[in-house]
mmCIF file of C-alpha atoms in Angstrom:
data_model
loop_
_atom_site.group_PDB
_atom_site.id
_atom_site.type_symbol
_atom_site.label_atom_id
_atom_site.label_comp_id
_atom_site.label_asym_id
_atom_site.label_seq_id
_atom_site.Cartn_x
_atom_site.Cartn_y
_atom_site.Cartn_z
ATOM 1 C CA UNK A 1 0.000 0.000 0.000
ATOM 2 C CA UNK A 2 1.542 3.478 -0.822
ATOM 3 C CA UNK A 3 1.072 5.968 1.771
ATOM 4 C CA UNK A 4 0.673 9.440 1.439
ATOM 5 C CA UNK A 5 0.295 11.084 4.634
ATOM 6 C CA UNK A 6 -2.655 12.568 4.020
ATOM 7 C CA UNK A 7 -5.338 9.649 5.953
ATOM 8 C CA UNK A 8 -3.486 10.230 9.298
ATOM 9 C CA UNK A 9 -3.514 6.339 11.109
ATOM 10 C CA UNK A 10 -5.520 5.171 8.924
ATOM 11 C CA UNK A 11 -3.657 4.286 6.598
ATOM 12 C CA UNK A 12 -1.078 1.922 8.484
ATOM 13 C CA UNK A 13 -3.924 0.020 10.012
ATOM 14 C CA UNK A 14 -3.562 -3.943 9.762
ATOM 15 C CA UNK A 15 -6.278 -5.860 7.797
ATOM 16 C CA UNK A 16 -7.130 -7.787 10.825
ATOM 17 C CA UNK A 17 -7.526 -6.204 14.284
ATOM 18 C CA UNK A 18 -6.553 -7.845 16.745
ATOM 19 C CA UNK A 19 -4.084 -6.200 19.953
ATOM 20 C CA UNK A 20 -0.646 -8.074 18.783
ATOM 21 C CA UNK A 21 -1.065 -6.638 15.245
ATOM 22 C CA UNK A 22 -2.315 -3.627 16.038
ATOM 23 C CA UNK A 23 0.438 -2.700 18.395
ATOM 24 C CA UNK A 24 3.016 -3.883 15.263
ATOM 25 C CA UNK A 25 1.342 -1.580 13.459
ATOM 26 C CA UNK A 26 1.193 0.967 15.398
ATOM 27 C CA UNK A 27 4.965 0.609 15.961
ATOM 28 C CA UNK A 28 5.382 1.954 11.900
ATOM 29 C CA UNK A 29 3.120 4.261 11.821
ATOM 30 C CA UNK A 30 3.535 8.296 10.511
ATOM 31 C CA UNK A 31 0.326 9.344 10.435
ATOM 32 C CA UNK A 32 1.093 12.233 12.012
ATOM 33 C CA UNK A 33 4.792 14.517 12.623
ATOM 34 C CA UNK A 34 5.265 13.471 16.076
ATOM 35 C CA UNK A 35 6.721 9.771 15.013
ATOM 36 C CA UNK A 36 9.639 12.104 13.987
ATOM 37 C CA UNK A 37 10.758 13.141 17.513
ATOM 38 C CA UNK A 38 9.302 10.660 19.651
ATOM 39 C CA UNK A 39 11.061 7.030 20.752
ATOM 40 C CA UNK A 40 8.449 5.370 19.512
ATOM 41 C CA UNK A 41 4.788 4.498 19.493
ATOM 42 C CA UNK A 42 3.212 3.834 22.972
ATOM 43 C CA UNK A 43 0.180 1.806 22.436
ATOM 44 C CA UNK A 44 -2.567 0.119 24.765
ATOM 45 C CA UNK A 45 -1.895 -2.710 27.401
ATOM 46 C CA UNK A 46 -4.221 -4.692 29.085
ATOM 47 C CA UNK A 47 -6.362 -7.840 28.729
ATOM 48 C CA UNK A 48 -8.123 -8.109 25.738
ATOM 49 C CA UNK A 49 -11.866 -8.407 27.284
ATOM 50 C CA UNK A 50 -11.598 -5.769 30.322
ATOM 51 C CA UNK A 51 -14.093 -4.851 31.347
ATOM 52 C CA UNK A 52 -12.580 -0.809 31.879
ATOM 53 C CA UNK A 53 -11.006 1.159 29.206
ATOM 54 C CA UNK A 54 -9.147 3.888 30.126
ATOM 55 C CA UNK A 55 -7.737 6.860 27.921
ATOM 56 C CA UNK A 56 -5.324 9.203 28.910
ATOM 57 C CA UNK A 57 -3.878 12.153 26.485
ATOM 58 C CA UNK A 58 -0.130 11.154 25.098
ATOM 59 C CA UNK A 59 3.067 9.040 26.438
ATOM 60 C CA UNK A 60 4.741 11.329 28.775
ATOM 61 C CA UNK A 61 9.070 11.318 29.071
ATOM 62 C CA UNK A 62 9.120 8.298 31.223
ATOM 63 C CA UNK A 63 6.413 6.350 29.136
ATOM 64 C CA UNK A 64 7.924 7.470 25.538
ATOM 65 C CA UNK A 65 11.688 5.989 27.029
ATOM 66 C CA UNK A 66 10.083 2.790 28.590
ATOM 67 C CA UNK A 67 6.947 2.175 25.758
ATOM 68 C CA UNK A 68 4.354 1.805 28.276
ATOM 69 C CA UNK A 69 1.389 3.634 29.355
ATOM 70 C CA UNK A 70 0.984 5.220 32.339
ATOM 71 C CA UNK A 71 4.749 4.307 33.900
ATOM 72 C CA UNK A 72 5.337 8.178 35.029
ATOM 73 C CA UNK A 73 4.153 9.810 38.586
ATOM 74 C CA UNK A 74 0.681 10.394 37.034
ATOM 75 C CA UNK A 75 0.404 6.899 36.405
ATOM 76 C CA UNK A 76 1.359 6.172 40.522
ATOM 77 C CA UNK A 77 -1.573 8.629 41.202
ATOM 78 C CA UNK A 78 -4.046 6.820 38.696
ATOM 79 C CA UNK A 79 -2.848 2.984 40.370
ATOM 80 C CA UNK A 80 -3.650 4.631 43.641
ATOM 81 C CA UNK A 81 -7.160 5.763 42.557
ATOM 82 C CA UNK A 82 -8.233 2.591 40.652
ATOM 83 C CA UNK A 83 -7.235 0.418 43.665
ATOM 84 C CA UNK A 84 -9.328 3.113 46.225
ATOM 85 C CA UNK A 85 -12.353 3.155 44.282
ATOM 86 C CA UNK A 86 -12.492 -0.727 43.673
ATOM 87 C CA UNK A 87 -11.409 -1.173 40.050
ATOM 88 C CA UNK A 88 -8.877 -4.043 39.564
ATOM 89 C CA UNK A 89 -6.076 -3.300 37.357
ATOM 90 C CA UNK A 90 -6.525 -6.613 35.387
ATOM 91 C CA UNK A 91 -9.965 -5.322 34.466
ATOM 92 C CA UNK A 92 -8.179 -2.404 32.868
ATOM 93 C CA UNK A 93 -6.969 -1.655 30.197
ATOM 94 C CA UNK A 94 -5.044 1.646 29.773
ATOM 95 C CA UNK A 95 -3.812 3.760 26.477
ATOM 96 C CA UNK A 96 -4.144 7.116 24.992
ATOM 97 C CA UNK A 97 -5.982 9.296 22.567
ATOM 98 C CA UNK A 98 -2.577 10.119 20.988
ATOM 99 C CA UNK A 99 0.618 7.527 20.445
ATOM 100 C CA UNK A 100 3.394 9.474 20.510
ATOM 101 C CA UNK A 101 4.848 12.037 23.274
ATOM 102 C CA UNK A 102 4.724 15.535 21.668
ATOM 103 C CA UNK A 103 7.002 17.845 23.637
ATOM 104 C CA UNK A 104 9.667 20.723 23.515
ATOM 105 C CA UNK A 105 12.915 20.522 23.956
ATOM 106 C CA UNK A 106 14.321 22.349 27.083
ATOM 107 C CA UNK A 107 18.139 22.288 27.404
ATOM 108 C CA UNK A 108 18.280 18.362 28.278
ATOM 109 C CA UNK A 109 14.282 18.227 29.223
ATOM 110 C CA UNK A 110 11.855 17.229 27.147
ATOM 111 C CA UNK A 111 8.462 19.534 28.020
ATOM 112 C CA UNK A 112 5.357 17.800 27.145
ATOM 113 C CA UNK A 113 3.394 19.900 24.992
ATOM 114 C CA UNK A 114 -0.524 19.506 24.124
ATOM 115 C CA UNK A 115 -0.921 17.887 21.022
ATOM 116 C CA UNK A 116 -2.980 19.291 18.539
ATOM 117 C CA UNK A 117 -6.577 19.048 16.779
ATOM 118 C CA UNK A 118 -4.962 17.844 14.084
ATOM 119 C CA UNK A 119 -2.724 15.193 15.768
ATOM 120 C CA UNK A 120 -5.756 13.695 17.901
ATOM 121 C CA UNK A 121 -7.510 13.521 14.976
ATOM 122 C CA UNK A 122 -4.979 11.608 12.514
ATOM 123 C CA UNK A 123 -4.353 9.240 15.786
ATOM 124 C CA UNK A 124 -7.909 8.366 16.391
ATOM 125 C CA UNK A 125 -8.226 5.357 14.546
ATOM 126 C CA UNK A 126 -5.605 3.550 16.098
ATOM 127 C CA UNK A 127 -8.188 4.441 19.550
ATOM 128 C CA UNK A 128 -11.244 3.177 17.443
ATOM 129 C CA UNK A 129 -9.495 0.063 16.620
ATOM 130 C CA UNK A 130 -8.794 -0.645 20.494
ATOM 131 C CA UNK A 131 -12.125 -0.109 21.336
ATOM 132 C CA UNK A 132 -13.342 -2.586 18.619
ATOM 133 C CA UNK A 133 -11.180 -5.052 19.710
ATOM 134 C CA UNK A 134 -11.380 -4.613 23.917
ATOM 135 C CA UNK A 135 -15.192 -3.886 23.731
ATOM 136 C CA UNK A 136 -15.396 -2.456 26.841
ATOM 137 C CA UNK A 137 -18.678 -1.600 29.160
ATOM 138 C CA UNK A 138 -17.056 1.590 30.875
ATOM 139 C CA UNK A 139 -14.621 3.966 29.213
ATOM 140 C CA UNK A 140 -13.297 6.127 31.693
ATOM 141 C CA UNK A 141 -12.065 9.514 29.571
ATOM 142 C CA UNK A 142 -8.878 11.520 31.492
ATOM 143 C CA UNK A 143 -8.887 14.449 30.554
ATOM 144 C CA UNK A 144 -9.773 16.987 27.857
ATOM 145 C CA UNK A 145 -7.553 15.673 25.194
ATOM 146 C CA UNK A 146 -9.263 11.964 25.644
ATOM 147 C CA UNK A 147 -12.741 14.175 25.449
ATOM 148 C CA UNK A 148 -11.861 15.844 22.320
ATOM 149 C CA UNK A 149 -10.662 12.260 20.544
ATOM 150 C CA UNK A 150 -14.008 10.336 22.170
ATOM 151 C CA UNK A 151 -16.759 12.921 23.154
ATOM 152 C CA UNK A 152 -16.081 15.565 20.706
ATOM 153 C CA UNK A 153 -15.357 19.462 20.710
ATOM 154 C CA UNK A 154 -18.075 20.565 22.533
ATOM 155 C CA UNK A 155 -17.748 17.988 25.442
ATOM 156 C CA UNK A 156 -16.535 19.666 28.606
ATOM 157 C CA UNK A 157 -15.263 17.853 31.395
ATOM 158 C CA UNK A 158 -15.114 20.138 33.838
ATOM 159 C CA UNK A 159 -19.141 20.401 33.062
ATOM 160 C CA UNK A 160 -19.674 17.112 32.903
ATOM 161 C CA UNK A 161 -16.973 15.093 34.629
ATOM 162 C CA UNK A 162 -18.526 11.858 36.904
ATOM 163 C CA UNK A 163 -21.882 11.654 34.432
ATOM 164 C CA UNK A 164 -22.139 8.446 32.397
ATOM 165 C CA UNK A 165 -22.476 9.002 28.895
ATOM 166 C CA UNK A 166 -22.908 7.032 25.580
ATOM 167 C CA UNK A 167 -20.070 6.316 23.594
ATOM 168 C CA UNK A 168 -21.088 3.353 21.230
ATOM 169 C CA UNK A 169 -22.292 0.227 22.844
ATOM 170 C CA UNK A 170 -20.157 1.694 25.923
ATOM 171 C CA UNK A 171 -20.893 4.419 28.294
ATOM 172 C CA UNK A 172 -18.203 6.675 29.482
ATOM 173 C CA UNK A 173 -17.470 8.766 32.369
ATOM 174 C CA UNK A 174 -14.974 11.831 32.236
ATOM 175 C CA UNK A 175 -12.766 13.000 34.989
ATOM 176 C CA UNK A 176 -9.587 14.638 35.145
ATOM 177 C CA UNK A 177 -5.726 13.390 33.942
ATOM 178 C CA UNK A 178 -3.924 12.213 37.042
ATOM 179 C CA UNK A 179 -1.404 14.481 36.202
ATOM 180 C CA UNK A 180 -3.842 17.017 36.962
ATOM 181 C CA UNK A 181 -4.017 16.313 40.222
ATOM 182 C CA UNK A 182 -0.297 16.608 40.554
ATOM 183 C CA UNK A 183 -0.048 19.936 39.339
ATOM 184 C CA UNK A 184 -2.979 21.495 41.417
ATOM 185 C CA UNK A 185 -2.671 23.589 44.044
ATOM 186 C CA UNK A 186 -3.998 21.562 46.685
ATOM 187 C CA UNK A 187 -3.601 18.201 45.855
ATOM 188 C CA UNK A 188 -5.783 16.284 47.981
ATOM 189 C CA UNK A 189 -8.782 18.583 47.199
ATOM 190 C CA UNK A 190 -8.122 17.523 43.827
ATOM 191 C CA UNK A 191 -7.575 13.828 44.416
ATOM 192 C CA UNK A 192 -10.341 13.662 46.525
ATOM 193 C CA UNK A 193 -12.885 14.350 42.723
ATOM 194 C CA UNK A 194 -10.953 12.594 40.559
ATOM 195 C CA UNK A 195 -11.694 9.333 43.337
ATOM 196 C CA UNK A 196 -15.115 10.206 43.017
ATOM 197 C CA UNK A 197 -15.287 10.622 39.613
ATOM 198 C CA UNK A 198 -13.650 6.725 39.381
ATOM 199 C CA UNK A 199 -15.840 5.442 42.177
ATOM 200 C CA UNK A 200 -18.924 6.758 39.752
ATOM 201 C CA UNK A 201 -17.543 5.007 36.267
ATOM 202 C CA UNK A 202 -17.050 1.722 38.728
ATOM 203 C CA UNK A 203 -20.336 1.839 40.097
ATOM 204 C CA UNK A 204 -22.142 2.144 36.361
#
């Protein structure tokens, strides 16, 4: 298949979905400029029938050097909230709206930067494809970048985090990013919603 560029992920998709070949895939593809920079693709992990999907925003540093998801101290904060509010971490299964870590460079730091319409947009399929595949009952959405991918423009989580919603044969609750809660100014205030807003999307 010659590709153009132009079809974002969609165009390095395998003919059959399932999570081995998709992550392969996913490991090629340049659907978007941020394969240039980045380590490499970060893609999903979990079991293949969980029964919890959850979607953060990008790799961070950590996760982009060790190509896993959630690795970094947001993902300590999200472990400690899924085991508080009852969700068991082999009933997870955890990726991102977008596969590659977009950032700045900063002397020797790397400073995560916000991808763009455009780059959650040419990533998207590879998220479609995961939810095809995992067909999970709760999607729990982290953040506004996850929104924007899953829930569209005019989906606000700070409206509407903690309310189930439909998302395909799914329903999914919004709440914050963990990392979120890291950067607030008080922390525990903070932690204290995003635990409710898990203890909701277990309880649906």
């Amino acid at each position: 298949m010659v590709k153009d560029g132009n079809n974002g992920a969609a165009e390095f998709l395998p003919d059959r979905f399932d999570l081995d070949t998709l992550r392969r895939a996913a490991a090629g593809c340049e659907g978007c400029d941020l394969f240039r920079n980045a380590t490499q693709a970060v893609f999903g992990e979990g079991p293949r029938r969980a029964r919890f999907m959850l979607v953060g925003e990008q790799p961070g540093d950590r996760e982009d050097r060790e190509g896993h998801p959630f690795v970094g101290p947001a993902g300590r904060i999200l472990d400690r909230g899924l085991e508080e509010a009852g969700i068991a971490r082999d009933d997870v299964y955890l990726t991102n709206a977008v596969k590659h870590f977009s950032f700045v460079p900063r002397g020797k730091r790397r400073i995560h930067q916000k991808p763009t319409a455009a780059e959650i947009d040419a990533c998207r399929p590879w998220l479609e494809a995961e939810l095809s595949v995992v067909r999970p009952g709760v999607v729990v959405v982290l953040g506004a970048t996850a929104a924007r991918s899953l829930l569209g423009r005019e989906f606000k989580v700070t409206r509407q985090r903690g309310e189930p919603v439909p998302l395909g044969d799914a329903l999914a609750v919004a709440t914050v990013h963990p990392s979120a809660v890291l950067r607030a100014p008080d922390r525990d205030e903070a932690y204290a919603g995003f635990l409710a807003d898990l203890r909701a999307a277990a309880a649906v």
